[in-house]
Every structure is written in C-alpha cells, then in structure tokens.
Coordinates of C-alpha atoms and ligand atoms in Angstrom, one line a residue:
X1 CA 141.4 61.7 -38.4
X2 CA 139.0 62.2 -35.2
X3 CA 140.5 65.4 -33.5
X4 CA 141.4 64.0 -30.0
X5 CA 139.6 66.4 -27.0
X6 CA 142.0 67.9 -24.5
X7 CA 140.9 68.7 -21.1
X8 CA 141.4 72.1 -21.4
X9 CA 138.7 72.1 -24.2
X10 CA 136.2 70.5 -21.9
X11 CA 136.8 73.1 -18.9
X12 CA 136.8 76.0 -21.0
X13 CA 133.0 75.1 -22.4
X14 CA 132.4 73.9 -19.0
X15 CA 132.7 77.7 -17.6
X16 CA 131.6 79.4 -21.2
X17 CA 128.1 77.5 -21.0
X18 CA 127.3 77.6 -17.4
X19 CA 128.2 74.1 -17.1
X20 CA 131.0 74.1 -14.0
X21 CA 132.2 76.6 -11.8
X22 CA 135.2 76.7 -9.9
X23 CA 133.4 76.9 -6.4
X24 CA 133.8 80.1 -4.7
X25 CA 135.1 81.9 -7.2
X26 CA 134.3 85.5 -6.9
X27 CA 136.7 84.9 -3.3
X28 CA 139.3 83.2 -5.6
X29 CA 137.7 79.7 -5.8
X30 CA 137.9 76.4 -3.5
X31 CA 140.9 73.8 -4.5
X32 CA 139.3 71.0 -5.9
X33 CA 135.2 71.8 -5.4
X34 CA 133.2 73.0 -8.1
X35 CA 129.8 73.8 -8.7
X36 CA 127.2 72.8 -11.2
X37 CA 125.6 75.5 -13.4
X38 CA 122.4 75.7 -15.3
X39 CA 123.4 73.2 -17.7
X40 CA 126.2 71.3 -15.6
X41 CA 122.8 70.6 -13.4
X42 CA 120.8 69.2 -15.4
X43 CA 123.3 67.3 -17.2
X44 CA 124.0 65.8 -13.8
X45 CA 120.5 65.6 -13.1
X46 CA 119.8 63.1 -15.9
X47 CA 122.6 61.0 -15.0
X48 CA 121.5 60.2 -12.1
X49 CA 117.8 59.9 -13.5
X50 CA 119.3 57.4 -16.1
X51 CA 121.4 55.4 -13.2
X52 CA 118.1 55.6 -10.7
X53 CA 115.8 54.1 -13.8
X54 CA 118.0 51.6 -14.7
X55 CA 119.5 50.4 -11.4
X56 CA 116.1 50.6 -9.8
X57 CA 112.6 51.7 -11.4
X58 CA 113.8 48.8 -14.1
X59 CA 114.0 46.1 -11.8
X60 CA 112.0 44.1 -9.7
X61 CA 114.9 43.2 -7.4
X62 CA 116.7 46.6 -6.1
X63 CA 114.5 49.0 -3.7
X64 CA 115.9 52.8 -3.3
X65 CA 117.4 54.2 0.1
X66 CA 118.4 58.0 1.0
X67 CA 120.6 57.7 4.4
X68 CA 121.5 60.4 5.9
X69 CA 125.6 61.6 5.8
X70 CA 126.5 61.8 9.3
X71 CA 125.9 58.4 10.8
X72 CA 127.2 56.5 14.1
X73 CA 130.8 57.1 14.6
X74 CA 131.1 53.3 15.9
X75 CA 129.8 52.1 11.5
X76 CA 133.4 53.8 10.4
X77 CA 135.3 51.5 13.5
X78 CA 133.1 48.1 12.1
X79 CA 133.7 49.5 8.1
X80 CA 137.7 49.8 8.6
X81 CA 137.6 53.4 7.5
X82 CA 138.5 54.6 11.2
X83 CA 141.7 52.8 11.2
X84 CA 142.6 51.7 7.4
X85 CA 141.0 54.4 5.6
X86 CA 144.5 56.4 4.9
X87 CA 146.8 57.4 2.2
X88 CA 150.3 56.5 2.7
X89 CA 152.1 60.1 1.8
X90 CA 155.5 61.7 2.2
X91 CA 156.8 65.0 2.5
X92 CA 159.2 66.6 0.9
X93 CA 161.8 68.4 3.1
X94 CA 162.9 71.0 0.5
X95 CA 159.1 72.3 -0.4
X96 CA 157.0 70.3 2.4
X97 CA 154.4 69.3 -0.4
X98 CA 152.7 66.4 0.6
X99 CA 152.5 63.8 -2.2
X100 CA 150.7 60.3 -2.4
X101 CA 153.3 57.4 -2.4
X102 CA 151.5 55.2 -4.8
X103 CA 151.5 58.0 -6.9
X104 CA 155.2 58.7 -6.2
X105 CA 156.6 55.0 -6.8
X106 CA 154.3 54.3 -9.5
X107 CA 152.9 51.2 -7.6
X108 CA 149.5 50.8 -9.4
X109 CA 149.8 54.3 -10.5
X110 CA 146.9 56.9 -10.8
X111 CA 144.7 53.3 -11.6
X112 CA 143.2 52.3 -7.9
X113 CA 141.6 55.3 -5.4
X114 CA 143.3 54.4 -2.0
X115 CA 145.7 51.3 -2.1
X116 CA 145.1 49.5 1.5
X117 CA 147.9 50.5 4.1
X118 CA 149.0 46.7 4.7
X119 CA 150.0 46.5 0.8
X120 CA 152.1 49.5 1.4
X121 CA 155.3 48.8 2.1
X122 CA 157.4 51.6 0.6
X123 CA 160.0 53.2 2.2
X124 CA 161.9 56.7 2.0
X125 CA 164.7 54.5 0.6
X126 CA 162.5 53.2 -2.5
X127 CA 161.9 57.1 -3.1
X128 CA 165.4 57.8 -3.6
X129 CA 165.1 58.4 -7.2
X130 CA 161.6 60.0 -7.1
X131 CA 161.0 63.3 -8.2
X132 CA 159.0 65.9 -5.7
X133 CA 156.0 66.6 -8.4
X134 CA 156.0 70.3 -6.7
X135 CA 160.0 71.8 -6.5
X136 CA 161.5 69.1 -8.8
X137 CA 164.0 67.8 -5.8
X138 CA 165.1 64.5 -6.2
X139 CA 165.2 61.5 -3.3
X140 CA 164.5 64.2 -0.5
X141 CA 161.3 62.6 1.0
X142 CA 160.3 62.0 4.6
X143 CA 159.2 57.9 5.3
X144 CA 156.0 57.3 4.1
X145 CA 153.2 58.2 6.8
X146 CA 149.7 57.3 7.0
X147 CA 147.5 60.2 6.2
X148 CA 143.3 60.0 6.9
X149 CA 141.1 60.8 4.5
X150 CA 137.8 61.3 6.8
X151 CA 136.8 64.2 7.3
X152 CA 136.2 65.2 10.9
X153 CA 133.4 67.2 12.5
X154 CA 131.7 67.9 15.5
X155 CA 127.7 67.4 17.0
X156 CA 125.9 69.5 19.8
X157 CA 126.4 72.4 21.2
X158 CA 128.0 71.5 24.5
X159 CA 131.8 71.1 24.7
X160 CA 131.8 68.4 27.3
X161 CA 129.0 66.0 25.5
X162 CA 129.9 66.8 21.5
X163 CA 130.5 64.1 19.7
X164 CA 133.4 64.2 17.4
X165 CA 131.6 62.6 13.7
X166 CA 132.8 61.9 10.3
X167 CA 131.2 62.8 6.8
X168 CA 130.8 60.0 4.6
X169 CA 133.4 58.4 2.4
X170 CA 131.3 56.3 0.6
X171 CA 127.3 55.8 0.7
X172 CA 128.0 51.9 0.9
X173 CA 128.0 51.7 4.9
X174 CA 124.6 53.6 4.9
X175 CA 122.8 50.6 2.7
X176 CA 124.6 47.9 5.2
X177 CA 123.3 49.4 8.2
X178 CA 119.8 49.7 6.4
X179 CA 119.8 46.1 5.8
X180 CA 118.0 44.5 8.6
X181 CA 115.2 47.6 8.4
X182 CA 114.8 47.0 4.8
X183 CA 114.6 43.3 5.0
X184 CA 111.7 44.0 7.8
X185 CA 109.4 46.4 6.3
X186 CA 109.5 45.2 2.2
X187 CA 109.1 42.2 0.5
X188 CA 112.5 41.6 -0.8
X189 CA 114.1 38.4 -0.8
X190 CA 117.7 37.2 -1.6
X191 CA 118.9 38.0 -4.4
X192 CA 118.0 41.4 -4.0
X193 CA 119.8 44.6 -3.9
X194 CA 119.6 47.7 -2.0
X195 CA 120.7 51.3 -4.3
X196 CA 121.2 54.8 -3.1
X197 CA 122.9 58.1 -4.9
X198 CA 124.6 60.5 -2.4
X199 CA 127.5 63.2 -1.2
X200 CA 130.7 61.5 -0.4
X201 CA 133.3 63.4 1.2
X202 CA 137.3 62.3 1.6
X203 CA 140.3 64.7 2.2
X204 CA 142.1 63.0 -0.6
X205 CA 145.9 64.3 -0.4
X206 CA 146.1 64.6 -4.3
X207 CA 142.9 65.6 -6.2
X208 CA 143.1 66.0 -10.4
X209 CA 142.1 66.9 -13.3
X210 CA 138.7 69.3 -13.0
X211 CA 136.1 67.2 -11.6
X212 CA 137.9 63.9 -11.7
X213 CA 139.2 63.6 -8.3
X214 CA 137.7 66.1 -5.5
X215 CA 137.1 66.2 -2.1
X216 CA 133.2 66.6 -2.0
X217 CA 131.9 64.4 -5.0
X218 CA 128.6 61.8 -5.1
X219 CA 128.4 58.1 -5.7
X220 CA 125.5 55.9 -7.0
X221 CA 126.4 52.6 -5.1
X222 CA 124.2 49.5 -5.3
X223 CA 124.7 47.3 -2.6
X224 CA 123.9 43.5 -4.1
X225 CA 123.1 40.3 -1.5
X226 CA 123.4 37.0 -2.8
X227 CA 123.7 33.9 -1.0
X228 CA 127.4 32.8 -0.6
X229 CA 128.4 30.5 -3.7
X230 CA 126.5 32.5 -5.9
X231 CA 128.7 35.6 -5.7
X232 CA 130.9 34.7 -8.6
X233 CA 127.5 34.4 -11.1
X234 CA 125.9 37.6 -9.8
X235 CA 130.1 39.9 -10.0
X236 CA 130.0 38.5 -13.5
X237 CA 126.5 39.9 -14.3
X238 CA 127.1 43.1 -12.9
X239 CA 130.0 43.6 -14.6
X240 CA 128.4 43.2 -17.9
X241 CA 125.5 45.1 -16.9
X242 CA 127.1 48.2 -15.6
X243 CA 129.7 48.1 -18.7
X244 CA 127.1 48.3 -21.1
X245 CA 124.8 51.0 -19.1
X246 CA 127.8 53.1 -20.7
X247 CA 127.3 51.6 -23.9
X248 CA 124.1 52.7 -24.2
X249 CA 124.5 56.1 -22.9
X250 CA 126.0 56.7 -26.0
X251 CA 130.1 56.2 -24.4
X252 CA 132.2 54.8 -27.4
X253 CA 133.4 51.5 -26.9
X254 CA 136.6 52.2 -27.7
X255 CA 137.0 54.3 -25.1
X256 CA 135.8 52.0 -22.1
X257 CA 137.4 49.2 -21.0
X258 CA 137.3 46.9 -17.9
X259 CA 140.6 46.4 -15.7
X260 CA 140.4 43.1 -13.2
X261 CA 142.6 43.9 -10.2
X262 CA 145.3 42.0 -9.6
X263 CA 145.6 40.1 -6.1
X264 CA 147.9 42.5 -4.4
X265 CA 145.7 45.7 -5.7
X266 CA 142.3 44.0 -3.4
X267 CA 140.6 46.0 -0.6
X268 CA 141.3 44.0 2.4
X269 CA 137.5 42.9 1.8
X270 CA 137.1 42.2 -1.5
X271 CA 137.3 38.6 -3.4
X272 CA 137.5 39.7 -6.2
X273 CA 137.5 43.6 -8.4
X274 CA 137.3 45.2 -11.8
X275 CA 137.2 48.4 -12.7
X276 CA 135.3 50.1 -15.4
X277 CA 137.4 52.5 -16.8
X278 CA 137.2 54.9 -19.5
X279 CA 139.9 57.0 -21.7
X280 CA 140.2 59.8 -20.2
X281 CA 142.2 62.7 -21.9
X282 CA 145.0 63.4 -19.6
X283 CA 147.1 61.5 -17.0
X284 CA 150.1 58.8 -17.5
X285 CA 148.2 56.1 -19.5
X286 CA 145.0 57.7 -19.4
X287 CA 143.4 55.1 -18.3
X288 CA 141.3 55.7 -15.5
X289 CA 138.6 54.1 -12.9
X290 CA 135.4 55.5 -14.0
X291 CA 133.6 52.8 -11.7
X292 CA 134.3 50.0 -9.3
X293 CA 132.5 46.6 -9.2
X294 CA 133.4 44.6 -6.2
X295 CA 132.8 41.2 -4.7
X296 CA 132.8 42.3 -1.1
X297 CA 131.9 38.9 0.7
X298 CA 129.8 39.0 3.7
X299 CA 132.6 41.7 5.3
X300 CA 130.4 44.2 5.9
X301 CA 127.2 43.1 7.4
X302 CA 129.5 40.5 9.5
X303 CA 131.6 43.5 10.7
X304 CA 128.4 45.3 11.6
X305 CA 127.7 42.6 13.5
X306 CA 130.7 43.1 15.8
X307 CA 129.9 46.8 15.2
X308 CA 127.0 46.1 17.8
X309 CA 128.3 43.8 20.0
X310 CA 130.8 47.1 20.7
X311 CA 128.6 49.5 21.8
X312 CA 129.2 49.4 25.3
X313 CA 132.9 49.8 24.8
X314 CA 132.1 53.0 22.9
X315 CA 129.5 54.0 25.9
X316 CA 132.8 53.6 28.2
X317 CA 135.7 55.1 26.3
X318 CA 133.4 58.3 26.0
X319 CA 133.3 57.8 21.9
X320 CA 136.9 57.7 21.8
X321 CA 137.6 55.4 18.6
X322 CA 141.4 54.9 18.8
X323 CA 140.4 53.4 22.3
X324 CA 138.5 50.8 21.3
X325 CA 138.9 47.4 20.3
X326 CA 136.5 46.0 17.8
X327 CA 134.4 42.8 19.5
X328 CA 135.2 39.3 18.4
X329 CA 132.8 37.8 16.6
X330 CA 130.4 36.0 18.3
X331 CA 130.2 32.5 17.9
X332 CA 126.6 32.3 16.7
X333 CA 127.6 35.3 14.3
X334 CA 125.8 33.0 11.2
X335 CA 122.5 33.8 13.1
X336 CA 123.1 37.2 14.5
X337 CA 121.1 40.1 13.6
X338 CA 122.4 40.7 9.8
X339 CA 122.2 37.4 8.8
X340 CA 119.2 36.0 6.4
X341 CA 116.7 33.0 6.9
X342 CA 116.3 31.6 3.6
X343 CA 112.3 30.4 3.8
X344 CA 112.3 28.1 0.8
X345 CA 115.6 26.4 1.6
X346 CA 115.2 26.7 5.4
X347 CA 118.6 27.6 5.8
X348 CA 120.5 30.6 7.2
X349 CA 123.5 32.9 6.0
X350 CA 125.1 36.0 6.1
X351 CA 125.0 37.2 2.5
X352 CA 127.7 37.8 0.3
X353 CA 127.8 41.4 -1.8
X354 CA 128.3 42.5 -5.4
X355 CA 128.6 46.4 -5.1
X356 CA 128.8 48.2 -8.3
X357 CA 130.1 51.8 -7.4
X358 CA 130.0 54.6 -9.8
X359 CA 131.1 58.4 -9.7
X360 CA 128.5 60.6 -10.6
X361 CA 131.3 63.6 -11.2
X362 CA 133.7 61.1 -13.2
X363 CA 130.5 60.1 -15.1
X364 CA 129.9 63.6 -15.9
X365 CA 133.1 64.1 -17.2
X366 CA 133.3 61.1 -19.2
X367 CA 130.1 61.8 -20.9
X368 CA 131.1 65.4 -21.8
X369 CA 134.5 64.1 -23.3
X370 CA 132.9 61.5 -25.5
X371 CA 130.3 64.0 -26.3
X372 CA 132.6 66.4 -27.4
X373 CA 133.2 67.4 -31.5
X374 CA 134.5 69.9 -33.4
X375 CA 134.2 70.1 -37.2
X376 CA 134.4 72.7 -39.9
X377 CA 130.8 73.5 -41.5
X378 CA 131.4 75.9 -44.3
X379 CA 134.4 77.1 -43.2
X380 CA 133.6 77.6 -39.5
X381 CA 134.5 75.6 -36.9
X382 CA 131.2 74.0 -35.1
X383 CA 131.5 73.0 -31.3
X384 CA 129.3 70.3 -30.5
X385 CA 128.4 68.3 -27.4
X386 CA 126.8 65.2 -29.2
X387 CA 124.8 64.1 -26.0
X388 CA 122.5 61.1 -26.0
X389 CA 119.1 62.4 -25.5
X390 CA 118.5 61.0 -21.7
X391 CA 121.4 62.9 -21.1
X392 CA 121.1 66.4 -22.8
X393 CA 120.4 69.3 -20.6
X394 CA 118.2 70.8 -22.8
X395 CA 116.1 68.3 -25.7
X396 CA 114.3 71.2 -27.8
X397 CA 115.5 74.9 -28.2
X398 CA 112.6 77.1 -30.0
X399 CA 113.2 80.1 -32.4
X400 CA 111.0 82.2 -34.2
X401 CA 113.3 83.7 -37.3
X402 CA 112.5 87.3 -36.6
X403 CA 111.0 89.1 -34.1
X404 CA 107.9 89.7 -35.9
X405 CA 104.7 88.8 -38.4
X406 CA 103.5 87.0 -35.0
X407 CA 106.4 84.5 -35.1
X408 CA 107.6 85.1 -31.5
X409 CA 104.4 84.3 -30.2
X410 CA 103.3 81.3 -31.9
X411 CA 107.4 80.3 -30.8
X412 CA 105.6 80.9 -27.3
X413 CA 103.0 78.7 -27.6
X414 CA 104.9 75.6 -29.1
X415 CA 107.6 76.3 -25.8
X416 CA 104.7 76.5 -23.5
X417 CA 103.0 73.1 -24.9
X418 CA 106.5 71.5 -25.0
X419 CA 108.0 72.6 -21.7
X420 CA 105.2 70.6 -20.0
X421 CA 107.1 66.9 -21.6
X422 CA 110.7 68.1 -22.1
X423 CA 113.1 70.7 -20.9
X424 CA 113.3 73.1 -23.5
X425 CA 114.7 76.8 -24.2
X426 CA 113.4 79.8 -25.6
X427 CA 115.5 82.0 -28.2
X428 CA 114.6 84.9 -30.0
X429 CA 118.0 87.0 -29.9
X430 CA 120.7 86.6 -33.2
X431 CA 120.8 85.5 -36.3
X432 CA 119.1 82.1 -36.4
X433 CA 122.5 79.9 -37.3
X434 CA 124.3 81.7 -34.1
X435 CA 121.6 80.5 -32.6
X436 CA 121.5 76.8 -33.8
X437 CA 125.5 77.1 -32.9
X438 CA 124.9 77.8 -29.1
X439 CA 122.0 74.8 -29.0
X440 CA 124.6 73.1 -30.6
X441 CA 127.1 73.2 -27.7
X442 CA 125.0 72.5 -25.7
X443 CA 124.1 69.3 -27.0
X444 CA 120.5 70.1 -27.3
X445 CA 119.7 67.3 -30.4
X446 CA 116.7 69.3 -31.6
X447 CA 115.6 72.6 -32.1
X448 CA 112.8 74.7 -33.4
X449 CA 112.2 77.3 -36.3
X450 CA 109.2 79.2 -37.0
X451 CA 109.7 80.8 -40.1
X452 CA 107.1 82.6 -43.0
X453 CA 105.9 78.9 -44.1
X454 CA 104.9 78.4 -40.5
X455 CA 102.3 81.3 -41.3
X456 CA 100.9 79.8 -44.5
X457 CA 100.7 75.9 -43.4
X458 CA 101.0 75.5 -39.1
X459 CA 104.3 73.7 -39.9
X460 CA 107.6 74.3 -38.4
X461 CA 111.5 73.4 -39.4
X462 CA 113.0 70.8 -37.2
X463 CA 116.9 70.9 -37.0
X464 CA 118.4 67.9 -35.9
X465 CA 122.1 68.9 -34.1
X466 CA 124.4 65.7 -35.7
X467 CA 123.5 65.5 -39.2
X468 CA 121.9 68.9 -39.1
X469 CA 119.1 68.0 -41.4
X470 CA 116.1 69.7 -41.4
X471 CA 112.5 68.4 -41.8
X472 CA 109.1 69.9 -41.7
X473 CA 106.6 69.1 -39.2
X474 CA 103.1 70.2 -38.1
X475 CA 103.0 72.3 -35.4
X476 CA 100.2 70.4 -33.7
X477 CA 102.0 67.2 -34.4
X478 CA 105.0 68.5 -32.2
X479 CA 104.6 66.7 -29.1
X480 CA 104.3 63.0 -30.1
X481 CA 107.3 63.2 -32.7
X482 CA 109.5 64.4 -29.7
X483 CA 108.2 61.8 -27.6
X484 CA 109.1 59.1 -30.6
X485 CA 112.1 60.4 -31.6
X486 CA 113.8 61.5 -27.8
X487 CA 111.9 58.9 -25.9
X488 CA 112.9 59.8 -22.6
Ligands
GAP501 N1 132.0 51.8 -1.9 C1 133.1 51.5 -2.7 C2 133.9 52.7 -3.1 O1 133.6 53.8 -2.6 P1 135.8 53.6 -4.6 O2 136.5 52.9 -5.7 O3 136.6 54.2 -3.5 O4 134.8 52.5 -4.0 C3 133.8 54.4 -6.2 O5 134.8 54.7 -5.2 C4 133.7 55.4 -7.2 O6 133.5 56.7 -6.6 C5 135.0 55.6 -8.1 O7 135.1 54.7 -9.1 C6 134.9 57.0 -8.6 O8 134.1 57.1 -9.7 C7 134.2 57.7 -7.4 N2 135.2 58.4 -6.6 C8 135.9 57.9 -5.6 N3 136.7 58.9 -5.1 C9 136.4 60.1 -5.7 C10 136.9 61.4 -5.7 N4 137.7 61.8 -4.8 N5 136.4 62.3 -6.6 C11 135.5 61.9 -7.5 N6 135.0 60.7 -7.6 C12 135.4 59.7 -6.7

C-alpha cells in the first residue's frame, strides 16, 4: 500500500534541504512567514516559470502585467475590500483567542478563504456548543465581530499630508485598473486576457498548516474579458484548462478534484465558482482550495467606473474612506471609460471576467506532497522528491567517483558545459550512493558519474532518480540527451 505523506514529513525535508525556513528564525521565527531557501527558490521559481509559459508565452490571447503593490486607496473602496473584506471572528472570554467563526460553526469549513460578511449570520448563541480551539472552554464566545484583513500602512514623510495605504490582498484589482492602458497601447481584442504573478498580503485571523495559509503569500491571477453571454463558455474552459495544468505537472489525479460552490458560498460578485482543490495531508476533510476559478461579471471594471466618478469625494474627506460614499453609477456607465467598442460587431459593452486564481505557496506545497516517496532499496529507506522535470530545483547533479585519476576535472568540464542549459550541481564529497541519495531528495531526476570507463571511452553513467537505472552515454553527446529527455 502507498505510504500516505504526513505534513510533518514535508516540513522536516523542507528545513533539512534548504527548502523553507521559518522566517526570522535566529530571533525565534515570524508566525506564519517563511522563507524560501536554495532549493525552496528555485522550486518556486519554476512554478511560476511553468504558470508564466503556459498562461501567457503559450498563447496568443493573454499579455503579462507587473503592478506595483501599493495602489490608490480609493481601488480598495470601488473593489469592496475597504468595507467587505473582513473575517467574522469571536473571542473567547476565558483565553481572549481570537478564532474565525466559519471555522468555529463549521459553515463551509476550512473549504472557502473569506466567506462574505452578508452570508454571515451567526451569532454567540449558535456558538454555544463550540469549543475554543485554544483553552478548550465550551460556549464562552463574544458575538461575532467583523475583523479586516487589509493590512494598513502609511506614505510620506509629513504627518499632516500621509496618506494612510493598504498592501495588496489580491493582484486582481491591479489588472482591472490596467485595463483601459492595456487595451490603448497593444493589440488585444476581446476575448483576451490580462495575467500577472505577485505578493499578496491579508492579516488572516487563522493561518495553517506550513505554507498553506500565511499572511504574506503570492498569487498568479489571470484576469479573462469576454463579452457578456459568452462567460459561461470561456468559466467552463478555464476550468478544464487550469485543472489539467496540474495534471501535467505531474499532480496525481486522484488527488485533485474540482468543488463548484454552492449559491450561498458566492463572493458578492461572482456568478458562478469552483475551486480546484487538491488532497492535502492534514485538516478536517483534507480537502482543500488549491485554486479559485471565478465568473466575476462585469463587477469590477463597472465598480472602477464609479471608483472614478468618486474622486472628488475622496479629494474632500481628506482620504478618509469610512467617509465616503461610493458614486452611483452613471447612467451612460455602458460607455464609460472601462467599457469596450467591439469594431467588428459595432457594438459596446462592459466585459464580463473569468479569473482563474492560483496560490503560488499552496502550489508549492501541493507539488512537494505529491512528489514525495519513500521506499526501502536494499534494506534502506530512500527519500525521494519525484519532481516533474519543469519543476525540479536542480535537473543534473555531476560526480566524479573519486577524487582522482583526473575524474574531478573532467566532472568540471561536463558541469561547466551543462550549467550553461540546465541548473545543475557539483558533488565530489561521500561515497557516490550517499550522494545519489541527497540528489535523490531533492528531486534532481538525473545525475552524473564519471568513473574509470569514462577514462578509457569519453562515456559517462547516467542515473535516472525513479527507476534508478543506469545507462551509458558519451560525454560529448551530453547536452542534447538532457535537452530530449528534460525538455524544459
Ligand atoms: N482574486 C481572487 C482571489 O484572491 P482567493 O480565493 O481569495 O481569490 C486565490 O485567493 C488563491 O490565493 C487561493 O486559492 C489560494 O491558493 C491563494 N491564497 C489566498 N489566501 C492565501 C493565504 N492566506 N495564504 C496562502 N495562499 C493564499
């Protein structure tokens, strides 16, 4: 039977290889940040290389955007995040811990990231029989009260003028504000789609589970327009597209899934949801959103459009957002400055958006549990990372068997003709199989041997890391069976 990974596995290689660090650590470490080592990097790295390929260098209809993370404070009023963007919490009055409710009353439990305030309506008397996850006390909450999950800071130097800002929750609102600029200076026409990978920050109440639910994490968001009527066509292609990315990333299938959300579990803006999700080893069901894929309407680029029209009103209430009222919508909003002049059909609309949203950290984590094997090779136990080769840190580790007969430094010349193509690593230190072992868990899927036939005919032994087989092949015949067999 498959040995099923624990968590604890996963964050114990994690810190043994270099691949996460709790952040911090030498002053005790940072609740719920961490930090990417050598390997945890580059692992990253190539997930977002794999998403940035796919999502965009692929296609012909998605264009790249980097926006910065501060922005206007007025996009979070127009987004809803200044006013819905909250966690309904209660505290309990034996320990003070502050606990999510949703997690609490088990409404949609541990499945959906923020459940929108107006489907909240629990109160201290539906917590009666809950249990305090910190001290154990039963029924002795507070009423549920709206906690914000922006994080607040500051711009400029002078007290009077600073201007209070938020970091980003998502990267979405950057791409909708981009839209019009976009539209202006590329050749894109609807449908067309508009991606972007960046730092998102939110003061969740509860975060989980290593790098599954933090406070600093990164998003890839795509940001799909489609003319209104063909939003149902375009959610159902994304969804099939973004679930089988996964696929062939090397995720098993059996441990992916997609959940549609039910009509009470909607963002206030969304027709429609699903969430990817993938088995992760630890929580209630295990179960858990790995991505999003939303139908968002035309919410956001019409609320932009009031976003505007409220300007002045910001001007006057000195950038105090709880003082202002969001603009009506004005009654020519289908040809305001968001909206889209089809040239073909000669008509106008404000596009509708399918937004595929995926966590880079959850992504990470999902790919190093899948990856994840241990078996028994002649009586030892072998700890592999079985990493698809977009995705492995390292894709050839190079070894000459001893340190001498001139081995080492034809090993030198093979790394420094590799290293050009692929990321590779240099080992002369151990016994060769310790050696092959440490490659092993790092998911490098090949590694090189020069050994005393390498002397007689210029070849070299090729280890492959799953089936551990071992071929021959000429040295100077290297570089083009890596670049057939990893093809990356
Ligand atoms: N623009 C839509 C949006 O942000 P979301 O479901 O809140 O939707 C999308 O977030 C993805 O971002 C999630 O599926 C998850 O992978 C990731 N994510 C959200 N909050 C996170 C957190 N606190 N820590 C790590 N990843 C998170």
């Amino acid at each position: 039977m498959a040995k099923i990974t624990k968590l604890e596995d996963i964050v114990s290689l994690c810190k043994r290889r270099g691949f996460i660090f709790q952040s911090s650590e030498i002053y005790g470490g940072l609740a719920s940040c961490y930090d990417y080592g050598p390997l945890g990097v580059e692992l990253k790295n190539n997930i977002k290389k794999a998403w940035w390929k796919s999502m965009v260098q692929m296609r012909d209809d998605v264009v790249g955007l980097d926006c910065s993370i501060l922005m206007h404070p007025l996009v979070w009023k127009a987004s809803g995040h200044a006013d819905k963007f909250a966690d309904l919490i209660a505290e309990c009055k034996k320990c003070n811990t502050r606990t999510r409710v949703d997690h609490l009353a088990n409404h949609a439990e541990e499945h959906t990231e923020h459940i929108s305030l107006d489907l909240a309506k629990v109160t201290a008397a539906d917590l009666n029989n809950k249990v305090c996850p910190n001290c154990g006390a039963v029924g002795k909450f507070t009423e549920p009260m709206p906690f914000k999950l922006m994080f607040e800071t500051q711009m400029g130097a002078n007290i009077d003028d600073a201007m209070t800002l938020y970091l980003r929750p998502e990267t979405a609102q950057g791409i909708f504000t981009n839209f019009r600029n976009v539209l202006d200076t590329t050749r894109v026409k609807i449908p067309f789609g508009i991606a972007q990978i960046g730092k998102s920050f939110r003061n969740e109440v509860t975060t989980k589970a290593f790098i599954f639910r933090t406070r600093e994490f990164e998003q890839a968001e795509l940001e799909f327009f489609c003319e209104p009527g063909t939003d149902d066509k375009w959610y159902e292609y994304w969804k099939q597209c973004r679930f089988n990315w996964y696929i062939n990333l090397g995720l098993k299938k059996e441990n992916l899934r997609m959940r549609e959300h039910a009509k009470d579990e909607l963002a206030h803006y969304a027709k429609g949801c699903v969430d990817i999700e993938y088995r992760f080893p630890f929580g209630s069901g295990d179960w858990q959103e790995l991505e999003g894929i939303a139908n968002r309407t035309d919410y956001d680029l019409r609320q932009h459009q009031r976003g505007i029209r409220t300007l002045n009103a910001w001007f006057e209430n000195k950038g105090d957002l709880s003082k202002i009222q969001l603009k009506e919508e004005a009654e020519d909003y289908m040809s305001g400055p968001l909206s889209y002049f089809d040239d073909e059909k000669k008509t106008r609309y404000i596009p509708y958006v399918i937004e595929p949203s995926a966590g880079i950290d959850r992504s990470v984590l999902a790919f190093l549990v899948d990856a994840y094997d241990e078996e028994e090779v002649r009586g030892e136990t072998r700890n592999l990372l079985r990493f698809h080769p977009a995705l492995a840190p390292i894709k050839i580790g190079i070894f000459p068997l001893v340190k001498k007969d001139g081995m080492p430094e034809i090993g030198h010349n093979i790394y420094d003709s590799l290293k050009k193509y692929f990321t590779c690593f240099y080992d002369e230190k151990g016994a060769v199989g310790r050696r092959y072992r440490r490659q092993d868990e790092a998911g490098t899927p090949f590694c090189v041997t020069v050994d005393g036939q390498t002397l007689q005919d210029k070849t070299v032994t090729v280890r492959e890391r799953d089936s551990m087989e071992q071929i021959r092949v000429a040295t100077d015949q290297l570089a083009q069976f890596f670049r057939e067999k990893l093809d990356v």
